[in-house]
Short mmCIF file of N, CA, C and O in Angstrom, two decimals:
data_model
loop_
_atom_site.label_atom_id
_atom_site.label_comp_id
_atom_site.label_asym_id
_atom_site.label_seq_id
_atom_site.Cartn_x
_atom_site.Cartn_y
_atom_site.Cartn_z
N UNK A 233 108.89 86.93 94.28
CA UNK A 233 108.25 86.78 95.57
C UNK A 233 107.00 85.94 95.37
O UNK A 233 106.10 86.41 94.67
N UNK A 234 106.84 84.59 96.01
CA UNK A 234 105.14 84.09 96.22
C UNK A 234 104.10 84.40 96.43
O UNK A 234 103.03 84.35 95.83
N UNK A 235 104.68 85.00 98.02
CA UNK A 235 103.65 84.88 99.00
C UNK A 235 103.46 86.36 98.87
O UNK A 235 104.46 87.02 98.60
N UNK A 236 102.02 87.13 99.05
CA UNK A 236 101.76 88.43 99.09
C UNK A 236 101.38 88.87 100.81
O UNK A 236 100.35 88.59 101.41
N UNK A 237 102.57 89.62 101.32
CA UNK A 237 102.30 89.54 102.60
C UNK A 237 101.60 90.68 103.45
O UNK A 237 102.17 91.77 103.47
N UNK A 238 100.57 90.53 104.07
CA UNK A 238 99.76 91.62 104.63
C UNK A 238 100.10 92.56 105.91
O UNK A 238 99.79 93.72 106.18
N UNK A 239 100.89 91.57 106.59
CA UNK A 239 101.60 92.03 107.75
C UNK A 239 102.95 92.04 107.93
O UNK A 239 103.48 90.96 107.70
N UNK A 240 104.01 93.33 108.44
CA UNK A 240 105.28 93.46 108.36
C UNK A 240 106.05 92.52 109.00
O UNK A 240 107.10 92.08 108.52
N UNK A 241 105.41 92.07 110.43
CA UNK A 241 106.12 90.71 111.27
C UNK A 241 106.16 89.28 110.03
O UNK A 241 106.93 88.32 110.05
N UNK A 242 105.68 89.41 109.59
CA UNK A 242 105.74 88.30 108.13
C UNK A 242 106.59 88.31 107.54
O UNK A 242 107.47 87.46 107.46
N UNK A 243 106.43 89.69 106.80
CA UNK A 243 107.15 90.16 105.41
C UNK A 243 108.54 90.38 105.87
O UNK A 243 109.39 90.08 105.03
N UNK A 244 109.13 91.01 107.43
CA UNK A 244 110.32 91.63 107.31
C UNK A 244 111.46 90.06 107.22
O UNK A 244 112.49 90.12 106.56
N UNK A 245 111.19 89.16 107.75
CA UNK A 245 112.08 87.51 107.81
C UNK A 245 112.51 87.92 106.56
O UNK A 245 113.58 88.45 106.28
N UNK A 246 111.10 87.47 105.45
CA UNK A 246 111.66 87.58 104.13
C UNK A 246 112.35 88.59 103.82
O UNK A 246 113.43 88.29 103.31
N UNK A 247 112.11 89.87 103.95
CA UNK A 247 112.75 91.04 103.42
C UNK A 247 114.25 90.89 103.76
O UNK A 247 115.19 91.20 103.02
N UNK A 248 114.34 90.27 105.28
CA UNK A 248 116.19 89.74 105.27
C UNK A 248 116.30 89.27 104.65
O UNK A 248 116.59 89.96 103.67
N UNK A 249 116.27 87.65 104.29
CA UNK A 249 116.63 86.94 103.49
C UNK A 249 116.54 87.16 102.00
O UNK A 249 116.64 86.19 101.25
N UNK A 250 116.33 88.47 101.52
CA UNK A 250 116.51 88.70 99.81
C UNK A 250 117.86 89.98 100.09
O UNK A 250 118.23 90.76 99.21
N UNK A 251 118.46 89.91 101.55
CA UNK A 251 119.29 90.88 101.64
C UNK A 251 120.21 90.21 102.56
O UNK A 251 120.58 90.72 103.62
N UNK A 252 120.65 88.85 102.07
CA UNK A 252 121.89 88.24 102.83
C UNK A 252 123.31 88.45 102.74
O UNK A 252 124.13 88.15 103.62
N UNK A 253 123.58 89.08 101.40
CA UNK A 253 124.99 88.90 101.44
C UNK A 253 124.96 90.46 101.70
O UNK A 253 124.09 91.22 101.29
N UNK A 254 126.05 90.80 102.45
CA UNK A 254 126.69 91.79 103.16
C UNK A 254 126.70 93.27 102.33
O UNK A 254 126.28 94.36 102.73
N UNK A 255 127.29 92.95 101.09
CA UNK A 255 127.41 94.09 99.87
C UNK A 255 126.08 94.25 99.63
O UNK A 255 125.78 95.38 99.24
N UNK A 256 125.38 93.63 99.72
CA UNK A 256 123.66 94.31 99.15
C UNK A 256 123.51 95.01 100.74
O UNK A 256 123.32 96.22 100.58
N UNK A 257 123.54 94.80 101.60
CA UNK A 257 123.09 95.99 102.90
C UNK A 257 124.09 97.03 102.69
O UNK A 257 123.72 98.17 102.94
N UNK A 258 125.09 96.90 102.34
CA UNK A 258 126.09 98.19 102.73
C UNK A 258 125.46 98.64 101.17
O UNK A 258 125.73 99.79 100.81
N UNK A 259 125.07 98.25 100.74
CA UNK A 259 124.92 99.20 99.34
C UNK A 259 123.58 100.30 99.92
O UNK A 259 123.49 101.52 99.96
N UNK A 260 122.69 99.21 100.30
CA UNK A 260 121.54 99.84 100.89
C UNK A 260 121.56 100.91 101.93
O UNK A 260 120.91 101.96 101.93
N UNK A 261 122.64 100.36 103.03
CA UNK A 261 123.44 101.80 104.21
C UNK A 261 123.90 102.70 103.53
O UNK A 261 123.51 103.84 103.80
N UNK A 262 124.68 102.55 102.62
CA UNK A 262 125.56 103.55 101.70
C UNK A 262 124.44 104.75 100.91
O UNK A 262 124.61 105.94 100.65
N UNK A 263 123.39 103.93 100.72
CA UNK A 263 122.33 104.85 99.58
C UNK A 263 121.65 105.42 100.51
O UNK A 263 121.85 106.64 100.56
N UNK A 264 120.77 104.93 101.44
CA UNK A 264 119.99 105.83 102.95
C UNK A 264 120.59 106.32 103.06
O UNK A 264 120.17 107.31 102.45
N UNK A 265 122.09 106.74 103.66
CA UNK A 265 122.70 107.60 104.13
C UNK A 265 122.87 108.95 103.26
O UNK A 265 122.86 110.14 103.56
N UNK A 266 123.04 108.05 101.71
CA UNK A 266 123.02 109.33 101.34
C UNK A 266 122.09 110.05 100.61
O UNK A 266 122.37 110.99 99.86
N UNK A 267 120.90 109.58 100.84
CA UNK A 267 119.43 110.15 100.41
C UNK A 267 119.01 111.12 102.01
O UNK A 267 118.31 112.08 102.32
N UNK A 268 119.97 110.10 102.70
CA UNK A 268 119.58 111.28 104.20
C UNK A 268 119.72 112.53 104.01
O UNK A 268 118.92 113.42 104.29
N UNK A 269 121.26 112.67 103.30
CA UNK A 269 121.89 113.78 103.14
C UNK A 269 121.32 114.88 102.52
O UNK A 269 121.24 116.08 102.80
N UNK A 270 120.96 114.19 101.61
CA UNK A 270 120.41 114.86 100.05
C UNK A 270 118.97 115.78 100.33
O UNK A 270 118.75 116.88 99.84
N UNK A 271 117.94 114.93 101.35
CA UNK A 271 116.90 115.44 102.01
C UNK A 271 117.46 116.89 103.15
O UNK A 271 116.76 117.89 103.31
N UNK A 272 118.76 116.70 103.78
CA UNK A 272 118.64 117.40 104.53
C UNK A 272 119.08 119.10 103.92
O UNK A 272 118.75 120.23 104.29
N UNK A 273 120.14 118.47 102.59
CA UNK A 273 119.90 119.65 101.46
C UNK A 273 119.14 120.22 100.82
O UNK A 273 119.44 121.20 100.15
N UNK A 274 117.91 119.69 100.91
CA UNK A 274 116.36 119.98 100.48
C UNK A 274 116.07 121.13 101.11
O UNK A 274 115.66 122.25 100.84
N UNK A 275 116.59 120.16 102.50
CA UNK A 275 115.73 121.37 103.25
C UNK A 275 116.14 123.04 103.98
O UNK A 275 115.66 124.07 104.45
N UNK A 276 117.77 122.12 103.54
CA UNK A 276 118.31 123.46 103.74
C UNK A 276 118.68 124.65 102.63
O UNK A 276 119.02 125.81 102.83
N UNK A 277 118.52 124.07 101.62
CA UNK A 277 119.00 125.08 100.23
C UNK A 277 117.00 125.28 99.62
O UNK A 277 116.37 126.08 98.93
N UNK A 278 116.81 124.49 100.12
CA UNK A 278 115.23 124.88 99.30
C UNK A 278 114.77 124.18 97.92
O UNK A 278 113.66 124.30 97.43
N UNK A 279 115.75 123.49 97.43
CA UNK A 279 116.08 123.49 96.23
C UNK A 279 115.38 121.74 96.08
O UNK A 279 115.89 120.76 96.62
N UNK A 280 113.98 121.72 95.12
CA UNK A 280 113.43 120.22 95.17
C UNK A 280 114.45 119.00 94.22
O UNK A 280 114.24 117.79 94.15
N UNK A 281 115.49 119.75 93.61
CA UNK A 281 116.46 119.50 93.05
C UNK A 281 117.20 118.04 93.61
O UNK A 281 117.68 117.10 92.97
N UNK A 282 117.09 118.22 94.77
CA UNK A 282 117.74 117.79 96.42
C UNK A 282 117.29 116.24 96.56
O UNK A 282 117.88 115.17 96.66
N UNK A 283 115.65 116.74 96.50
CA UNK A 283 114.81 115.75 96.86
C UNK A 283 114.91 114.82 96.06
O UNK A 283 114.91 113.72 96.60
N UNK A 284 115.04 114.85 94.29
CA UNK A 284 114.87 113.66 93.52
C UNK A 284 116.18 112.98 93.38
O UNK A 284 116.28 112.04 92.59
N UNK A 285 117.13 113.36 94.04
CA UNK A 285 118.61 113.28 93.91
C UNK A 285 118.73 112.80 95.43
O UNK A 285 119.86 112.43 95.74
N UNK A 286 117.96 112.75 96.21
CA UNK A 286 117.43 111.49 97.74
C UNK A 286 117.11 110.04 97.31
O UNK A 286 117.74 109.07 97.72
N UNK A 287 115.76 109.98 96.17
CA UNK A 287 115.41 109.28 95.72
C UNK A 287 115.80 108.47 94.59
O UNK A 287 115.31 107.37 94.36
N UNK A 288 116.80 109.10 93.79
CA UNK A 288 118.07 108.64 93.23
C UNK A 288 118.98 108.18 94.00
O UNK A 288 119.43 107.07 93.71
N UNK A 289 119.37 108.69 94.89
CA UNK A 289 120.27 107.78 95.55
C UNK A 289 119.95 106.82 96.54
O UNK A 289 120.80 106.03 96.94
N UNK A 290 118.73 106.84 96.99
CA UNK A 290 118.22 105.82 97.97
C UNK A 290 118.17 104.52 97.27
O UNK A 290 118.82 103.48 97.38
N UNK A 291 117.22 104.88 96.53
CA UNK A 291 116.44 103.40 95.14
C UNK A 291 118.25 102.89 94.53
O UNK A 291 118.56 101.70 94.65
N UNK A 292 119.35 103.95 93.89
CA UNK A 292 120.10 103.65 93.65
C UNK A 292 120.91 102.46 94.13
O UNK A 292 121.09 101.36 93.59
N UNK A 293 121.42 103.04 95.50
CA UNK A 293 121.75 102.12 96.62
C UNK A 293 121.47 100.67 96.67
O UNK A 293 122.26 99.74 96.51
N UNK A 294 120.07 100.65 96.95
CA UNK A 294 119.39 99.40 97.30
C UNK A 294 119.80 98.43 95.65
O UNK A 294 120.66 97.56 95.54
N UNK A 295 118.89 98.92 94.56
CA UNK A 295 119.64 98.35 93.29
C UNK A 295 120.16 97.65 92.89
O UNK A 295 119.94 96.51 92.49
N UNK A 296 121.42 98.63 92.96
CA UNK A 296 122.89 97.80 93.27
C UNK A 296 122.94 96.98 93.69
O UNK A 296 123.25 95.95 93.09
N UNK A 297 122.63 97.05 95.11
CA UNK A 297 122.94 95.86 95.57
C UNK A 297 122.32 94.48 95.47
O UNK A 297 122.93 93.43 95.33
N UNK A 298 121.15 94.63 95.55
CA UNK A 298 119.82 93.72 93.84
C UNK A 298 120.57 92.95 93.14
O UNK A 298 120.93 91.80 93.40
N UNK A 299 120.89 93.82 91.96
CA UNK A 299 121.35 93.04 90.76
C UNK A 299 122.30 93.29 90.77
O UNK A 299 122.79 93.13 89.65
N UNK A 300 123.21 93.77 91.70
CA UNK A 300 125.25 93.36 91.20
C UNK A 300 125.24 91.97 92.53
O UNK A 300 125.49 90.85 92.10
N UNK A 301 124.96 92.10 93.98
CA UNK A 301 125.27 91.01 94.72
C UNK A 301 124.21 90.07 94.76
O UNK A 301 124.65 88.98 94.40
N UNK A 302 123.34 90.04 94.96
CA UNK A 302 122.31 89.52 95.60
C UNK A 302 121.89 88.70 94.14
O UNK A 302 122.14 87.49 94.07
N UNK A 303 121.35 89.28 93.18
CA UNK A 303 120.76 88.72 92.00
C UNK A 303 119.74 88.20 92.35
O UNK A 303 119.52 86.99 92.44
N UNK A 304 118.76 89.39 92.66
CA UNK A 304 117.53 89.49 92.55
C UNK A 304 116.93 90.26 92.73
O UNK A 304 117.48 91.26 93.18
N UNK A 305 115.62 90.31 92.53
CA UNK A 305 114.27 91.13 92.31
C UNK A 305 114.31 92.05 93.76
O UNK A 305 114.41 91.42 94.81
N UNK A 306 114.23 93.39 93.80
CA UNK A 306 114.10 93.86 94.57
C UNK A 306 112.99 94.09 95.17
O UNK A 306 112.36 94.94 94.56
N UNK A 307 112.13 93.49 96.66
CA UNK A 307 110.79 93.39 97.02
C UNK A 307 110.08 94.58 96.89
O UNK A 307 108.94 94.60 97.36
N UNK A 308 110.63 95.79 96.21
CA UNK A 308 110.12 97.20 96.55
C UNK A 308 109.30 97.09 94.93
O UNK A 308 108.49 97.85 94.39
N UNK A 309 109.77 96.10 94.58
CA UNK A 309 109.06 96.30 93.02
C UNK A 309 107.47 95.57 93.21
O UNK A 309 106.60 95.77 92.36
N UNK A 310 107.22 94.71 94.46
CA UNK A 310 106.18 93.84 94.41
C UNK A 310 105.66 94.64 96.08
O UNK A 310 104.52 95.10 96.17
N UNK A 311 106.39 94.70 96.96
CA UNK A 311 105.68 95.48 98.45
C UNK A 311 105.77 96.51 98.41
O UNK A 311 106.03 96.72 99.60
N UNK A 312 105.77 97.79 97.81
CA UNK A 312 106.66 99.02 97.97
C UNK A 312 106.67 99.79 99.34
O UNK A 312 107.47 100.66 99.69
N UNK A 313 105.47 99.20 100.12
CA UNK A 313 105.10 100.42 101.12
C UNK A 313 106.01 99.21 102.52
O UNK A 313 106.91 99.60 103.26
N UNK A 314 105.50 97.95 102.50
CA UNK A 314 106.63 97.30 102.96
C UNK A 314 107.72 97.17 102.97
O UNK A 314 108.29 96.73 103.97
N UNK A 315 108.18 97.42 102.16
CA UNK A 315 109.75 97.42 101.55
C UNK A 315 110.56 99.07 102.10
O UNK A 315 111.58 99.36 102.72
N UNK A 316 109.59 99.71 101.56
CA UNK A 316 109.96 101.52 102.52
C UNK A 316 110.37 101.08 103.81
O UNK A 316 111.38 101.51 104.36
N UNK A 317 109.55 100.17 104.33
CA UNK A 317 109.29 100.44 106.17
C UNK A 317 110.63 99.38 106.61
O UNK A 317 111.60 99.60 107.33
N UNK A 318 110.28 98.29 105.94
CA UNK A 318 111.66 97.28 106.38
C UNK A 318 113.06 97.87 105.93
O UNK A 318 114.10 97.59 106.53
N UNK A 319 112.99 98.79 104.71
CA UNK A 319 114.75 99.45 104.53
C UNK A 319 114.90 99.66 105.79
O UNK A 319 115.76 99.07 106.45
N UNK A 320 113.69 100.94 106.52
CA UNK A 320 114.76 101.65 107.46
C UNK A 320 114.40 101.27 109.00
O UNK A 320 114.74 102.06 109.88
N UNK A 321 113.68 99.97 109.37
CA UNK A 321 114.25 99.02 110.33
C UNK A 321 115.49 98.45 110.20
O UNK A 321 116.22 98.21 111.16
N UNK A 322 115.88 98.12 108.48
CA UNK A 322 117.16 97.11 108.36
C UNK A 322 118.06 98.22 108.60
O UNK A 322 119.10 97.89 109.17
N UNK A 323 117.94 99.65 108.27
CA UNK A 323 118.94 100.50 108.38
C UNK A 323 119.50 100.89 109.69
O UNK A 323 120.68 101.11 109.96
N UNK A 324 118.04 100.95 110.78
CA UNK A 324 118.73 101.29 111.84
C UNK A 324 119.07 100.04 113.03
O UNK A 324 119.27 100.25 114.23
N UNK A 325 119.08 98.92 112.47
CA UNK A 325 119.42 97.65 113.23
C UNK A 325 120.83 97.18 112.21
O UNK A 325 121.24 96.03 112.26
N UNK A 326 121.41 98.09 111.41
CA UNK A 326 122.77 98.31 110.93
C UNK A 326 123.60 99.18 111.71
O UNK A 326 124.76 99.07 112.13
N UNK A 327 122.33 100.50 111.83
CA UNK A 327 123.05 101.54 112.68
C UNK A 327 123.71 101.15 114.06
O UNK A 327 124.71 101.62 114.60
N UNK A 328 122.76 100.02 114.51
CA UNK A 328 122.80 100.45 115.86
C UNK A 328 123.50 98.96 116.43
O UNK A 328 123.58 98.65 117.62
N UNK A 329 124.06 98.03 115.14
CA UNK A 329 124.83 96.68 115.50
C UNK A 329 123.98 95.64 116.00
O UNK A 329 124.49 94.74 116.66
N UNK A 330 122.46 95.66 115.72
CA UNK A 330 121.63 94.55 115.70
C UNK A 330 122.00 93.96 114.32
O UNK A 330 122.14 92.74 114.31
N UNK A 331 122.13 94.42 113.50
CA UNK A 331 122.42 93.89 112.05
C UNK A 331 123.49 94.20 111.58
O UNK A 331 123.74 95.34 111.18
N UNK A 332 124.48 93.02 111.53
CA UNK A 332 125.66 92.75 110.40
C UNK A 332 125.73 94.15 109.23
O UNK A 332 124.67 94.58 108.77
N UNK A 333 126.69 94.59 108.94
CA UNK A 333 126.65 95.27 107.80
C UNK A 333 128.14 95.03 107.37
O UNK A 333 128.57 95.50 106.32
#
């Protein structure tokens, strides 16, 4: 990444474009969904067990799809708090058929 970006209306353009090909979002849908899950087992078994096994599979997800399609640097390694916020805009403009998946 170059540019260090201060504001999300900036950063999210880019944040698409390091997530163009199709298999890196569904990897990314595939892993939210199931870090959703994993949280909601948290909260229902009690068990923090749950929680790092959210975050395993969230970070997992995204990853993947990083360095098997995309072949590249994932922005969460250089924005992290940006990168949190744009997953789950990109997630729910997947959900909701604003965004290709």
């Amino acid at each position: 990444m170059k540019a260090r970006y201060t504001r999300f209306g900036e950063f999210y353009p880019y944040y698409l474009s390091q997530h163009a090909d199709r298999r890196c979002r569904r990897a990314h849908f595939v892993g939210t969904s199931l870090a959703l899950l994993a949280l909601l087992a948290a909260l229902l078994s009690g068990s923090p067990w749950w929680g790092l096994a959210a975050l395993v599979l969230g970070y997992g997800g995204a990853w993947i799809g990083h360095f098997r399609y995309e072949k590249n640097r994932p922005a969460t390694f250089d924005q992290p708090w940006l990168s949190f916020r744009a997953d789950w805009v990109m997630y729910w403009q997947m959900l909701t058929g604003k965004l290709s998946w």
